[in-house]
Coordinates of C-alpha atoms and ligand atoms in Angstrom, one line a residue:
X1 CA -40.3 54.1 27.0
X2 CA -42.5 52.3 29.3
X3 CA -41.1 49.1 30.9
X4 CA -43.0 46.3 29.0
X5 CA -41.8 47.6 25.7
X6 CA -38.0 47.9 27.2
X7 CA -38.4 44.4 28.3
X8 CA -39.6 43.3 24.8
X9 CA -36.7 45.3 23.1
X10 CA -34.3 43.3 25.6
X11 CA -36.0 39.6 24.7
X12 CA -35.5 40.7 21.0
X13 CA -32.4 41.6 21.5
X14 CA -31.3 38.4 23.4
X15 CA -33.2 36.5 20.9
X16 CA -30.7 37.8 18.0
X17 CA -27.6 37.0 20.0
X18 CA -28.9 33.5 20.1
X19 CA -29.8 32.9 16.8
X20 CA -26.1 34.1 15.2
X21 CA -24.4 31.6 13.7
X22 CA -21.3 31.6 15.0
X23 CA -21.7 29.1 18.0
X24 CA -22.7 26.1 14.8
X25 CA -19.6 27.0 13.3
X26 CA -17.2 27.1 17.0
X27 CA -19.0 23.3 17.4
X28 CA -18.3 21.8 13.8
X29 CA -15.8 19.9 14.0
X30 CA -12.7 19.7 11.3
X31 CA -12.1 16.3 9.5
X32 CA -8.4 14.8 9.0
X33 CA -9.0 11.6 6.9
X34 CA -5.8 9.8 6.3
X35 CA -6.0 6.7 3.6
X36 CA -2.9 4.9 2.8
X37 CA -2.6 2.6 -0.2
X38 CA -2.8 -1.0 0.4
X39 CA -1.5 -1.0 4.1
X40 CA -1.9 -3.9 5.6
X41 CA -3.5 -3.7 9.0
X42 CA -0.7 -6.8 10.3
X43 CA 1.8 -3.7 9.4
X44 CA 0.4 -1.1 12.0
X45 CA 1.9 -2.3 15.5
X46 CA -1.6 -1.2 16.9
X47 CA -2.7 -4.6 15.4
X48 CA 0.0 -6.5 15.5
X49 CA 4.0 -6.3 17.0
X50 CA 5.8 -8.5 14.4
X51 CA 6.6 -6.6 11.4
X52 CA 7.2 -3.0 12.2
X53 CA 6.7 -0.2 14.8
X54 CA 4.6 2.6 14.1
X55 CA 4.3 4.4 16.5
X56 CA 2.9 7.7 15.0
X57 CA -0.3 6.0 13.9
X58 CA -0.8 3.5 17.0
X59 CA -0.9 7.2 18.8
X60 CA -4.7 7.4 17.2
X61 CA -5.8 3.8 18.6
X62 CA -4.1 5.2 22.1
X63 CA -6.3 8.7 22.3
X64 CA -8.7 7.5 20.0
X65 CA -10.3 4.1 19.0
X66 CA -9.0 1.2 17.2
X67 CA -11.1 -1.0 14.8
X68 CA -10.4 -4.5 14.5
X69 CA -13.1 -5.8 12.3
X70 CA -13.1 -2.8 9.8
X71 CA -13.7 -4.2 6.4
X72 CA -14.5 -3.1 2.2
X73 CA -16.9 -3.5 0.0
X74 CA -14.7 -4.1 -2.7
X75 CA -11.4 -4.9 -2.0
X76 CA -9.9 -2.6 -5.0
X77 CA -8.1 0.9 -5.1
X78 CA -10.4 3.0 -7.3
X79 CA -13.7 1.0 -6.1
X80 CA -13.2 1.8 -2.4
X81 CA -12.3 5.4 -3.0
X82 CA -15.8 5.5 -4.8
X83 CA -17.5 4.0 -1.9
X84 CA -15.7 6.1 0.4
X85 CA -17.1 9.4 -1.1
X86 CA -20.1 8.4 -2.3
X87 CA -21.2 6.0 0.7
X88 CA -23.0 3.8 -1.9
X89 CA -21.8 -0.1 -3.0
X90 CA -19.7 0.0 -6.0
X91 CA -22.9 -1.6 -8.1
X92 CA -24.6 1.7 -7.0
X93 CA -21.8 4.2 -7.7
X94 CA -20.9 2.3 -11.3
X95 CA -17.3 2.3 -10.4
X96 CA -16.7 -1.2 -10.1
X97 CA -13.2 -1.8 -10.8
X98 CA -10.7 -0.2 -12.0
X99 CA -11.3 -0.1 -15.4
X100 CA -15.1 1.6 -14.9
X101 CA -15.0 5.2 -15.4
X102 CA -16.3 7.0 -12.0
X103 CA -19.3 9.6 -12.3
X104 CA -17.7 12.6 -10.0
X105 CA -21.2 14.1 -10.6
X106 CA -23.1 12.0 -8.2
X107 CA -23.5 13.3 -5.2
X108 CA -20.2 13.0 -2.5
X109 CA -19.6 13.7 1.1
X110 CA -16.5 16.5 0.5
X111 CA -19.6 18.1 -2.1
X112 CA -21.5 18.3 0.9
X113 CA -19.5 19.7 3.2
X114 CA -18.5 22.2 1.3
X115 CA -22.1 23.1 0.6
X116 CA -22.7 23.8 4.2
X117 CA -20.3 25.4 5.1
X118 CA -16.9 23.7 5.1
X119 CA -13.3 24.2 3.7
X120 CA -12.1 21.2 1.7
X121 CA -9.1 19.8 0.1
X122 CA -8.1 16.6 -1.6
X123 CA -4.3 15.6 -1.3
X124 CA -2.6 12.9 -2.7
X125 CA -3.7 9.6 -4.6
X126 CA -7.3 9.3 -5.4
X127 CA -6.7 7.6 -8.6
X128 CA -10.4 8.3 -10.2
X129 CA -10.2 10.0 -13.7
X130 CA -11.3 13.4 -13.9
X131 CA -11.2 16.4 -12.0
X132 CA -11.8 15.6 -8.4
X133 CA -15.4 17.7 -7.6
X134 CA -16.2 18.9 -3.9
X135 CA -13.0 21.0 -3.1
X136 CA -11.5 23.6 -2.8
X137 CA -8.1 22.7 -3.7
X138 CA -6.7 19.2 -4.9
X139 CA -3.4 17.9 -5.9
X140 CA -3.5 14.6 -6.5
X141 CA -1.6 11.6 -8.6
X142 CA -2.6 10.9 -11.8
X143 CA -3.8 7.4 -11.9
X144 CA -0.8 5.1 -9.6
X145 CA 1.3 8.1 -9.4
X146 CA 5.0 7.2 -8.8
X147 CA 7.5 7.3 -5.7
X148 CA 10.3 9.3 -7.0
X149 CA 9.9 13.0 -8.3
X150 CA 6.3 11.9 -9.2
X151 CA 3.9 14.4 -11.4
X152 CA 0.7 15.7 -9.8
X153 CA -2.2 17.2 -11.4
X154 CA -2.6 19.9 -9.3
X155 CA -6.1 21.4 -9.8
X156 CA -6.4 20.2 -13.4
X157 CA -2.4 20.9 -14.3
X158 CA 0.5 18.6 -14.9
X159 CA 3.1 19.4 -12.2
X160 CA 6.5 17.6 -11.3
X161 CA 7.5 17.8 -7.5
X162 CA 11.1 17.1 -6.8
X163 CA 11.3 14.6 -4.0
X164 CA 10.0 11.8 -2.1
X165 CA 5.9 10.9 -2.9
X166 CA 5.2 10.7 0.9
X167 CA 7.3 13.5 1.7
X168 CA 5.5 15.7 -0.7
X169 CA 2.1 14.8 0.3
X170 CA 2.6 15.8 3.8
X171 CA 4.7 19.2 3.4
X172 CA 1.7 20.0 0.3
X173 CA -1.0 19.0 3.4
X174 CA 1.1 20.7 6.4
X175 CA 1.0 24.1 3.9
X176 CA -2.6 23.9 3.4
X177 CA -3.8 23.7 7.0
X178 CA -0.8 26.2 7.6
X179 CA -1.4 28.7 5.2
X180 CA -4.4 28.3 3.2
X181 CA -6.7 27.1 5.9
X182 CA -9.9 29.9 6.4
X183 CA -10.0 29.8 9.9
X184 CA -13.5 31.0 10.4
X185 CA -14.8 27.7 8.6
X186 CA -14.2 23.9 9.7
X187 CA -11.8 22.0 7.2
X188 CA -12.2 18.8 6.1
X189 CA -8.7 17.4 4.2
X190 CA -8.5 14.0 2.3
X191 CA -4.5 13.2 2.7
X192 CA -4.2 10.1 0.4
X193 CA -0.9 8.7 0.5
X194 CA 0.6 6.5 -2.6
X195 CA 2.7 4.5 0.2
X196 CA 2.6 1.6 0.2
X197 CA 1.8 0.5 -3.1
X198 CA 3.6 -1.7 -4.8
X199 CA 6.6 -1.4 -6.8
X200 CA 7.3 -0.7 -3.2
X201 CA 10.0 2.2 -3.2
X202 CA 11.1 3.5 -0.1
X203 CA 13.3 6.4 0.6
X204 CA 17.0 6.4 1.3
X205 CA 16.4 7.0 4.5
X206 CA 14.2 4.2 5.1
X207 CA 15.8 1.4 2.5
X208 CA 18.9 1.9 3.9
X209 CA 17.5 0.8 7.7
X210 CA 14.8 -1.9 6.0
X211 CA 16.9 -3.7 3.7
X212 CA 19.4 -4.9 6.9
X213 CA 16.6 -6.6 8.2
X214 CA 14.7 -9.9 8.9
X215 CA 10.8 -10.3 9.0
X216 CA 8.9 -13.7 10.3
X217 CA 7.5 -15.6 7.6
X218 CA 3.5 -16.1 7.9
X219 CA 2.5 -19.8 9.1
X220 CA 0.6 -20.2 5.4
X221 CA 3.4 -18.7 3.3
X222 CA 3.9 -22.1 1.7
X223 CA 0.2 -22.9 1.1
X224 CA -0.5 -25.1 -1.5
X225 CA -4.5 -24.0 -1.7
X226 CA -5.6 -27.8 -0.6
X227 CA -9.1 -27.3 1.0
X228 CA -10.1 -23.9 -1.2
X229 CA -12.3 -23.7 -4.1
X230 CA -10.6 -22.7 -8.1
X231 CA -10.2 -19.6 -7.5
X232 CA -7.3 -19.5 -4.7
X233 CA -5.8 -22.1 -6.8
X234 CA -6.3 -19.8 -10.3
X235 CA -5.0 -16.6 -8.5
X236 CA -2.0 -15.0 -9.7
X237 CA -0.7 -13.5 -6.4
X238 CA 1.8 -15.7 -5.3
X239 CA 5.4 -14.3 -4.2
X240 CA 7.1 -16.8 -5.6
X241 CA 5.7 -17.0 -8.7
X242 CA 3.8 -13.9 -9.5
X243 CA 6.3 -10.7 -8.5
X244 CA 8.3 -9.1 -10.9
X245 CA 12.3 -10.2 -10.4
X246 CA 13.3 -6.3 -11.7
X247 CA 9.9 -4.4 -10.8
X248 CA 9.0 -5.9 -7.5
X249 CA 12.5 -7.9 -6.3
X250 CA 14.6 -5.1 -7.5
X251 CA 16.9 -7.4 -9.7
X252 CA 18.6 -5.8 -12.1
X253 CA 18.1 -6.5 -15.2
X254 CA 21.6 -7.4 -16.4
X255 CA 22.0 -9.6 -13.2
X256 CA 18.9 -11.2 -14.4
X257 CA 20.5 -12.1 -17.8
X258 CA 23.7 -12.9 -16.2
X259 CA 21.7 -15.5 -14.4
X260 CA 19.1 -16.7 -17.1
X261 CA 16.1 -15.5 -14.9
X262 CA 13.1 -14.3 -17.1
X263 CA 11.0 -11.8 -15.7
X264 CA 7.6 -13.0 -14.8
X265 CA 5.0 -10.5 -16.7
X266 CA 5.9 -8.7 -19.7
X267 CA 5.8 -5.0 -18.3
X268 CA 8.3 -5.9 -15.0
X269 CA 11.2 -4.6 -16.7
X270 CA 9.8 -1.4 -17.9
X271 CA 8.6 -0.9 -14.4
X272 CA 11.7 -1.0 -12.8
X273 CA 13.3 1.0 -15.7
X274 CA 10.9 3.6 -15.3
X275 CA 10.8 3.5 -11.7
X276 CA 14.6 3.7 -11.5
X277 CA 14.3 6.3 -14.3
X278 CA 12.7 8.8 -12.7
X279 CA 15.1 9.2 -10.0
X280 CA 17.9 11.8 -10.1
X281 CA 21.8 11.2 -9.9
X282 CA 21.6 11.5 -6.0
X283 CA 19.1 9.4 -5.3
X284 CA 19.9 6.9 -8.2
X285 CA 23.3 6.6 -6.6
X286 CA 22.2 6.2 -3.0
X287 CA 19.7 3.5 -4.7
X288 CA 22.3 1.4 -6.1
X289 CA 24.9 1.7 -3.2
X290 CA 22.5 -0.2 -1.0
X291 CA 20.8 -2.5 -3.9
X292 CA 23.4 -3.1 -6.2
X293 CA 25.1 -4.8 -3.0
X294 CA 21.7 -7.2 -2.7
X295 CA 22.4 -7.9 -5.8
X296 CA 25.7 -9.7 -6.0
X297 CA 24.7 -11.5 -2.9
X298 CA 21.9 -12.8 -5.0
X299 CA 24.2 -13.8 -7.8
X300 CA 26.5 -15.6 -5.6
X301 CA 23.2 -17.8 -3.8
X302 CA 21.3 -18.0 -6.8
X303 CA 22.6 -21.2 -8.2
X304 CA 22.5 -22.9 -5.4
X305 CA 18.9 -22.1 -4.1
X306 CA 16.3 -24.2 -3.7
X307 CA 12.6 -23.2 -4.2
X308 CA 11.8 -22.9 -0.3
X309 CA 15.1 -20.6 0.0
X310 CA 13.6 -18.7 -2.8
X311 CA 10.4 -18.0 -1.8
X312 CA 12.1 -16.9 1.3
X313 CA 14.3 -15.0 -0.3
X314 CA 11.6 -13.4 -2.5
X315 CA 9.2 -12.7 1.2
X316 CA 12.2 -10.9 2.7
X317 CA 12.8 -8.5 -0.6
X318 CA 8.8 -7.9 -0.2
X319 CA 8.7 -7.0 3.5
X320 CA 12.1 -4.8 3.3
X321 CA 10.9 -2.4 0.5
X322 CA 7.2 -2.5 1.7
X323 CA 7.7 -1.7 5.1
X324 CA 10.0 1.1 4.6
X325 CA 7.6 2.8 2.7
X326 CA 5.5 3.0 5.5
X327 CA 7.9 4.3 7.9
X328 CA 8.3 7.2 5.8
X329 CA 3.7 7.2 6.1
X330 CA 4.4 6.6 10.1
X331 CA 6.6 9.6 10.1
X332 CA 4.7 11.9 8.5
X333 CA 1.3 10.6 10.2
X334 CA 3.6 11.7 13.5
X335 CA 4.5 15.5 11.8
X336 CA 0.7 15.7 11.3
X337 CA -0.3 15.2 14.4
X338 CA 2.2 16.9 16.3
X339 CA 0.9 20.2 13.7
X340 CA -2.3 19.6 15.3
X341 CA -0.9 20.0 18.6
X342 CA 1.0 23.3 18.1
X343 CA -2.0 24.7 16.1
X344 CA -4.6 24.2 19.1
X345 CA -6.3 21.9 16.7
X346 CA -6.1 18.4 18.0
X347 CA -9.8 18.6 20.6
X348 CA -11.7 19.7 17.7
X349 CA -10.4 17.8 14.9
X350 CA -12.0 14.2 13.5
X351 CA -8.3 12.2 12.8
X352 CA -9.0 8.8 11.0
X353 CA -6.5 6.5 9.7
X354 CA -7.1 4.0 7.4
X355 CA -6.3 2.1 3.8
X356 CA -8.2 1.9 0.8
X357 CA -8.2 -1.7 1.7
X358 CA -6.2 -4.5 3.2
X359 CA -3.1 -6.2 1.7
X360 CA -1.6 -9.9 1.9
X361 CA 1.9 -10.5 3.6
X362 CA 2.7 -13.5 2.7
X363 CA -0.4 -14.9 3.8
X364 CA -1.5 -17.8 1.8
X365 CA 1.9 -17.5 -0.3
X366 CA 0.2 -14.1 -1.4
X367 CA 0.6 -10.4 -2.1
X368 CA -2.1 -8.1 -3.6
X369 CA -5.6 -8.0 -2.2
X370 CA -9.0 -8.5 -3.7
X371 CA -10.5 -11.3 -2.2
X372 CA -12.7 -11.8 0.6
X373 CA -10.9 -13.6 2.7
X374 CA -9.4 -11.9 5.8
X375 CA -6.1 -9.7 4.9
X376 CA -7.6 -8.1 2.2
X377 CA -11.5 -7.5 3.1
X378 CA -10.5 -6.4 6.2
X379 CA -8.9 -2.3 6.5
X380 CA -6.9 -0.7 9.1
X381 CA -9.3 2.1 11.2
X382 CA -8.0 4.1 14.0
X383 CA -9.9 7.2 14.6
X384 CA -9.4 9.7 17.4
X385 CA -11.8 12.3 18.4
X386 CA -11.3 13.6 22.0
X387 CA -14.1 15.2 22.0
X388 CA -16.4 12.2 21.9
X389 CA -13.6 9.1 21.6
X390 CA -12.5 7.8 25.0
X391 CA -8.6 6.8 24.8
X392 CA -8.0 3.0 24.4
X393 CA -11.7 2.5 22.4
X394 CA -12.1 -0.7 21.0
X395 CA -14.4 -1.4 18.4
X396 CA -15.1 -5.2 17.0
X397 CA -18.5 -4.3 14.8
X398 CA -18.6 -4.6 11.5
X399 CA -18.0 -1.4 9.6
X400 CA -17.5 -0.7 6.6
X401 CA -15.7 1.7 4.2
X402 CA -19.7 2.3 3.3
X403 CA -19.9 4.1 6.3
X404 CA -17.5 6.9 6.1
X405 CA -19.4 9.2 4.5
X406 CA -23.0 8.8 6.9
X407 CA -20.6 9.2 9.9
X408 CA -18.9 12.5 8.6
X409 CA -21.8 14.1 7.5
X410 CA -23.4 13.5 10.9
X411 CA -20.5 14.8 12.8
X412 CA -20.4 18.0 10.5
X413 CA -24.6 18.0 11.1
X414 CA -25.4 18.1 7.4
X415 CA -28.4 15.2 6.6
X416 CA -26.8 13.0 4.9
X417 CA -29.2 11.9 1.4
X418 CA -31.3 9.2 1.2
X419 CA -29.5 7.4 -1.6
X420 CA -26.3 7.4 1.0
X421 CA -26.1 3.2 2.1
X422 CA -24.2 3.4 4.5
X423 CA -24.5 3.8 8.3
X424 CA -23.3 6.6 10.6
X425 CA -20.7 4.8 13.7
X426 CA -20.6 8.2 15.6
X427 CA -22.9 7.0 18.6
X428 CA -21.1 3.5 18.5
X429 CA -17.4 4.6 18.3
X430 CA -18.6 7.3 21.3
X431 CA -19.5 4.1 23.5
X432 CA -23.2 5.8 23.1
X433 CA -24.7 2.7 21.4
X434 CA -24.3 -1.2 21.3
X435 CA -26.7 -1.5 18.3
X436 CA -24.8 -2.2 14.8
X437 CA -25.4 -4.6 11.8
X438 CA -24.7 -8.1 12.3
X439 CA -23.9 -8.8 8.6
X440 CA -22.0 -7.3 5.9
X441 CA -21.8 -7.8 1.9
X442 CA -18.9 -7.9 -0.6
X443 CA -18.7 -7.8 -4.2
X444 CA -15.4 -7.9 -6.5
X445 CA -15.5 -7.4 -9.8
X446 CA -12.1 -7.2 -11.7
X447 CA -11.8 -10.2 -13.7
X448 CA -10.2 -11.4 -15.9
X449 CA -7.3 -9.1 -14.9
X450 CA -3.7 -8.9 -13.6
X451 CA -3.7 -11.1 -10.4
X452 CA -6.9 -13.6 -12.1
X453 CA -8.7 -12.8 -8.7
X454 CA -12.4 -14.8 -10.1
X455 CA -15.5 -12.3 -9.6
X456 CA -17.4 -13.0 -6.1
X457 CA -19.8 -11.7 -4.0
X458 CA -20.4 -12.5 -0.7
X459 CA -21.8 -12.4 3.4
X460 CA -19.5 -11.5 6.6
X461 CA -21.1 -12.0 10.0
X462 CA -18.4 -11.8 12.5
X463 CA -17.7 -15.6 13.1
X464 CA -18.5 -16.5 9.3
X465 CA -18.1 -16.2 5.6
X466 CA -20.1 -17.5 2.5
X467 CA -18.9 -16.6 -0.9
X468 CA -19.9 -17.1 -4.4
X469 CA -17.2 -17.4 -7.4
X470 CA -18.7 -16.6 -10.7
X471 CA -18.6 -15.9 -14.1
X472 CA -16.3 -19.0 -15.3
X473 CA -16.8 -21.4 -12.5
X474 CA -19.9 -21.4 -9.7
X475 CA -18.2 -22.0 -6.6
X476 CA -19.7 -21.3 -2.9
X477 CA -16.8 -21.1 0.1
X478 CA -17.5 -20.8 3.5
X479 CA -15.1 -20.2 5.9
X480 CA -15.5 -20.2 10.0
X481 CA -13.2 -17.6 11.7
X482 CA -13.6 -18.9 15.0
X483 CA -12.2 -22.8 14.3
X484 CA -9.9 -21.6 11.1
X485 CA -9.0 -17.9 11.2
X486 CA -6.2 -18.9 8.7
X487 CA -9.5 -19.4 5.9
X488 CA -7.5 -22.9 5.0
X489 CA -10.4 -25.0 4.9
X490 CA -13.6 -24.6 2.9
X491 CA -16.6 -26.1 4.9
X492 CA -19.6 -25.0 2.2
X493 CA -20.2 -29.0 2.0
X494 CA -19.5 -29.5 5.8
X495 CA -22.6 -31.2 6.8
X496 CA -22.1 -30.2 10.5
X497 CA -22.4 -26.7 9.4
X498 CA -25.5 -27.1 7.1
X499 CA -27.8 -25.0 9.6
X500 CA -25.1 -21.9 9.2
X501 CA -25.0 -22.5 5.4
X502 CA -28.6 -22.0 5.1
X503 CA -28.6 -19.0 7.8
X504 CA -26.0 -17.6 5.8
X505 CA -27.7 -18.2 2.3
X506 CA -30.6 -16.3 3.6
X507 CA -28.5 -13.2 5.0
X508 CA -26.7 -12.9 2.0
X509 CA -29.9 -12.6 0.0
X510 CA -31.5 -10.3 2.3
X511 CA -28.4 -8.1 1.9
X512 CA -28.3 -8.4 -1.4
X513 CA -32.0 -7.0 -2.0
X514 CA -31.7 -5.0 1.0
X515 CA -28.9 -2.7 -1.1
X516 CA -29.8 -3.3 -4.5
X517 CA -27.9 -6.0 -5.5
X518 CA -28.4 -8.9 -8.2
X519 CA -27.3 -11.2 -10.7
X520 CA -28.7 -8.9 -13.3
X521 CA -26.3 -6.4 -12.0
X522 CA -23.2 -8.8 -11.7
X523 CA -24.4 -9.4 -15.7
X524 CA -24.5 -5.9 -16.5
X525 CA -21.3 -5.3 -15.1
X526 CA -19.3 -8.2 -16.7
X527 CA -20.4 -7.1 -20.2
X528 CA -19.7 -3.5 -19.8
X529 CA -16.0 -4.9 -18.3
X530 CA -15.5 -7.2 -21.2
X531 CA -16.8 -4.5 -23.9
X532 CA -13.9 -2.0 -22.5
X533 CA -11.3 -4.8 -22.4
X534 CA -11.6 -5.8 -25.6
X535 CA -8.5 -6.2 -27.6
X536 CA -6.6 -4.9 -24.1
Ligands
SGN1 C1 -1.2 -2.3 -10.5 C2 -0.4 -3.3 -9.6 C3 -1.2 -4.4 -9.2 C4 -2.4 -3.9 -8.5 C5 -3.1 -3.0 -9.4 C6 -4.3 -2.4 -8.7 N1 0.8 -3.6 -10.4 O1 -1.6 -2.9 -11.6 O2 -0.4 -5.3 -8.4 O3 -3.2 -5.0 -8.1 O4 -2.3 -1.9 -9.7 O5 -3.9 -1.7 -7.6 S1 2.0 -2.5 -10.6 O6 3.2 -3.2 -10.4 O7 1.8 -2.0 -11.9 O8 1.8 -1.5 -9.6 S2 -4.8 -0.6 -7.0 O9 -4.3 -0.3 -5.7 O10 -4.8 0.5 -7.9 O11 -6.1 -1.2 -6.9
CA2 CA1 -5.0 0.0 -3.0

């Protein structure tokens, strides 16, 4: 063999080493996406230190990166789950409320992945009807799924799981990376807790710490909605008035009789019966030891409370059941992670926390979510990735649940489609870029509904908001977060602010076209909404 052609068989040779695949695959990183249901960013002590510790999910904003402006699209369950996977606005995807069926064949981030490549699995609530498309294996709720002994659908099939909702979510997760994992691909899991939706049911374990204690009332608990528009006024979301006394409060129903209270909505009582229901002798027992108690305390200060001492009364019940339900997320956020560790898996895996949306505490007298003002447009994010995340990240852009699906596709390397809207916040969560959108748009659709939150659309910039209430009243609302982060005074008719109202007229429009939007849409929507709803 004469040397050129040894050297030429060598080259070759080198040249096949370094076109196997199996450096791509080392590189790809896995993806642990996390998504509570309505968890309020004031309840993470990352954001703030008054409600609750969590110390398990604060441990992301420490090695990772906190967001503090992270907001929605469409402050909804089923909406933002649509938006999450298929990084288009909800008037793109067609699921624009609850009610809307959701087209799982449209193309989806998980789909992706797993079509270069990737191991997926969907675990937990996703609440979109069908069978979930893009995984490998999924065990998820049916529709709100329920706290205690709840069913699952697990690939298709009805299966009761013995135990606590949270609980089971993280043990079925835990399995999966523990035994069904392929460890010669990169994973990417969706772990979708129920917690902490309301009716708000924690476990013994948590009720029996939560219900002892005291929470701060929000400054605005009391508001009275002077200085808004109709629809604050119009909303059904107050405490006070708007919980169930046996579904949310956790009255019994005979204490309820025995004290003449009515419950508030006609269903309230079936939802505590059920929830109650579905628990077995052990845990029904523990239940009552610790509420029945609440109870009679109630019976004895009922007749003499006022409406103030009620409200307060109703605001503590709230914060005691909703908060332990996300200990029980905290904890097994913290058995996650600490999986992670053991396994060697913690450098090269993606972890984000976050909720399908925000959720009000009291704010505004309020629970539930759906507007556009602060607690509810805005979404818990913490994210770490050591591999590109500095510890301690802060991030104060405006993203958006829009943008999950562009940033994991560009982590994984897979291009993510054109008809993707969304923006990838790899280089500016990696401190690599200052460059983001200055603007952001909103649209909510579910009305009339439960809660009477009126159809809006609107513009974010990070000082200001401009929104339009339609349908049955034409309202504009503009709000500046700088001089009123509280959103207690609507300044659309403000003539010092006329030169924002028009800048903000004109970046709401460019938005709008810029992703499709219009009033032939929001038309197209309402009939389709009122067609199904007919007779409901
Ligand atoms: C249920 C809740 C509402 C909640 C909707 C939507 N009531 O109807 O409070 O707004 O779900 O929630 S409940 O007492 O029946 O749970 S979402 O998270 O699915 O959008
Ligand atoms: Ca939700």
């Amino acid at each position: 063999m004469n040397l050129i052609k040894s050297i030429a068989i060598l080259i070759a040779g080198l040249g096949i080493i370094s076109c196997s695949p199996k450096p791509k695959e080392a590189q790809r990183p896995n993806i642990l996406f996390i998504m509570s249901d309505d968890h309020a960013y004031q309840a993470i002590s990352a954001y703030s230190n008054e409600l609750i510790q969590t110390p398990n999910i604060d441990r992301l904003a420490k090695e990772g990166a906190i967001f503090t402006r992270a907001t929605v699209t469409n402050s909804i369950c089923a909406p933002s789950r649509a938006v999450l996977l298929t990084g288009k606005h909800s008037f793109i995807n067609g699921k624009v409320d609850n009610v809307m069926p959701f087209d799982w064949d449209q193309p989806n981030f998980p789909k992706l992945m797993q079509a270069n490549g990737y191991q997926t699995a969907m675990i937990g609530k996703i609440h979109l009807d069908g069978i979930p498309q893009g995984f490998d294996f999924s065990m998820v709720l049916p529709g709100q799924g329920n706290y205690y002994n709840p069913d699952f659908l697990v690939e298709g099939q009805k299966v009761r799981k013995e135990g606590y909702v949270t609980d089971i979510i993280t043990e079925t997760t835990l399995d999966w990376l523990k035994n069904k994992r392929d460890p010669k691909k990169p994973f990417c899991v969706l772990y979708h807790h129920k917690a902490p939706h309301r009716e708000w049911e924690p476990d013994e374990r948590h009720f029996r710490e939560f219900t002892k204690k005291t929470f701060r009332e929000p400054a605005n608990l009391f508001d009275d909605y002077e200085g808004r528009g109709t629809a604050a006024k119009a909303a059904e979301m107050n405490i006070l008035k708007h919980q169930n006394w046996a579904g949310d409060s956790k009255l019994y129903p005979d204490v309820m009789n025995e004290l003449g209270i009515k419950e508030t909505s006609g269903w309230g009582i079936n939802a505590f019966n059920n929830n109650t229901g579905r628990m077995n002798p052990e845990q029904k027992a523990a239940w009552d030891s610790v509420y029945m108690p609440i109870n009679e305390d109630f019976k004895k200060r009922y007749p003499n409370m006022t409406e103030k001492e009620l409200m307060s009364w109703r605001y503590q019940r709230y914060m005691q059941d909703y908060l332990g339900t996300i200990a029980a997320v905290d904890e097994s956020v913290g058995q996650v992670l600490d999986y992670l560790d053991e396994a060697g898996l913690a450098e090269n895996t993606i972890v984000v926390y976050t909720s399908d949306q925000g959720f009000y505490l009291g704010e505004h007298g309020w629970f539930d979510k759906r507007f556009m003002y602060e607690e509810s447009f805005r979404t818990p994010l913490l994210i770490r990735y050591p591999k590109e995340i500095k510890p301690g990240t802060v991030i104060k852009e405006l993203v958006q649940n829009l943008d999950f699906a562009p940033t994991f596709l560009d982590y994984a390397k897979i291009e993510a489609p054109k008809e993707m809207q969304g923006e990838s916040f790899r280089n500016l969560v990696a401190g690599k870029t200052t460059q983001w959108r200055d603007a952001v748009l909103y649209t909510y659709y579910e009305y009339p509904s439960i809660h009477m939150v009126k159809r809006h659309y609107g513009v974010a910039t990070q000082r200001y908001k401009l929104m339009h209430f339609y349908y049955d009243i034409d309202e504009w609302e503009m709000y500046d977060l700088e001089t009123d982060p509280m959103e207690m005074k609507n300044i659309y008719n403000d003539s010092a602010y006329a030169d924002v109202q028009e800048m903000l007229h004109k970046r709401l429009e460019e938005l709008r076209t810029y992703y499709g939007d219009s009033d032939e849409l929001n038309d197209k929507y309402l009939k389709a909404y009122l067609e199904r709803t007919a007779g409901k």
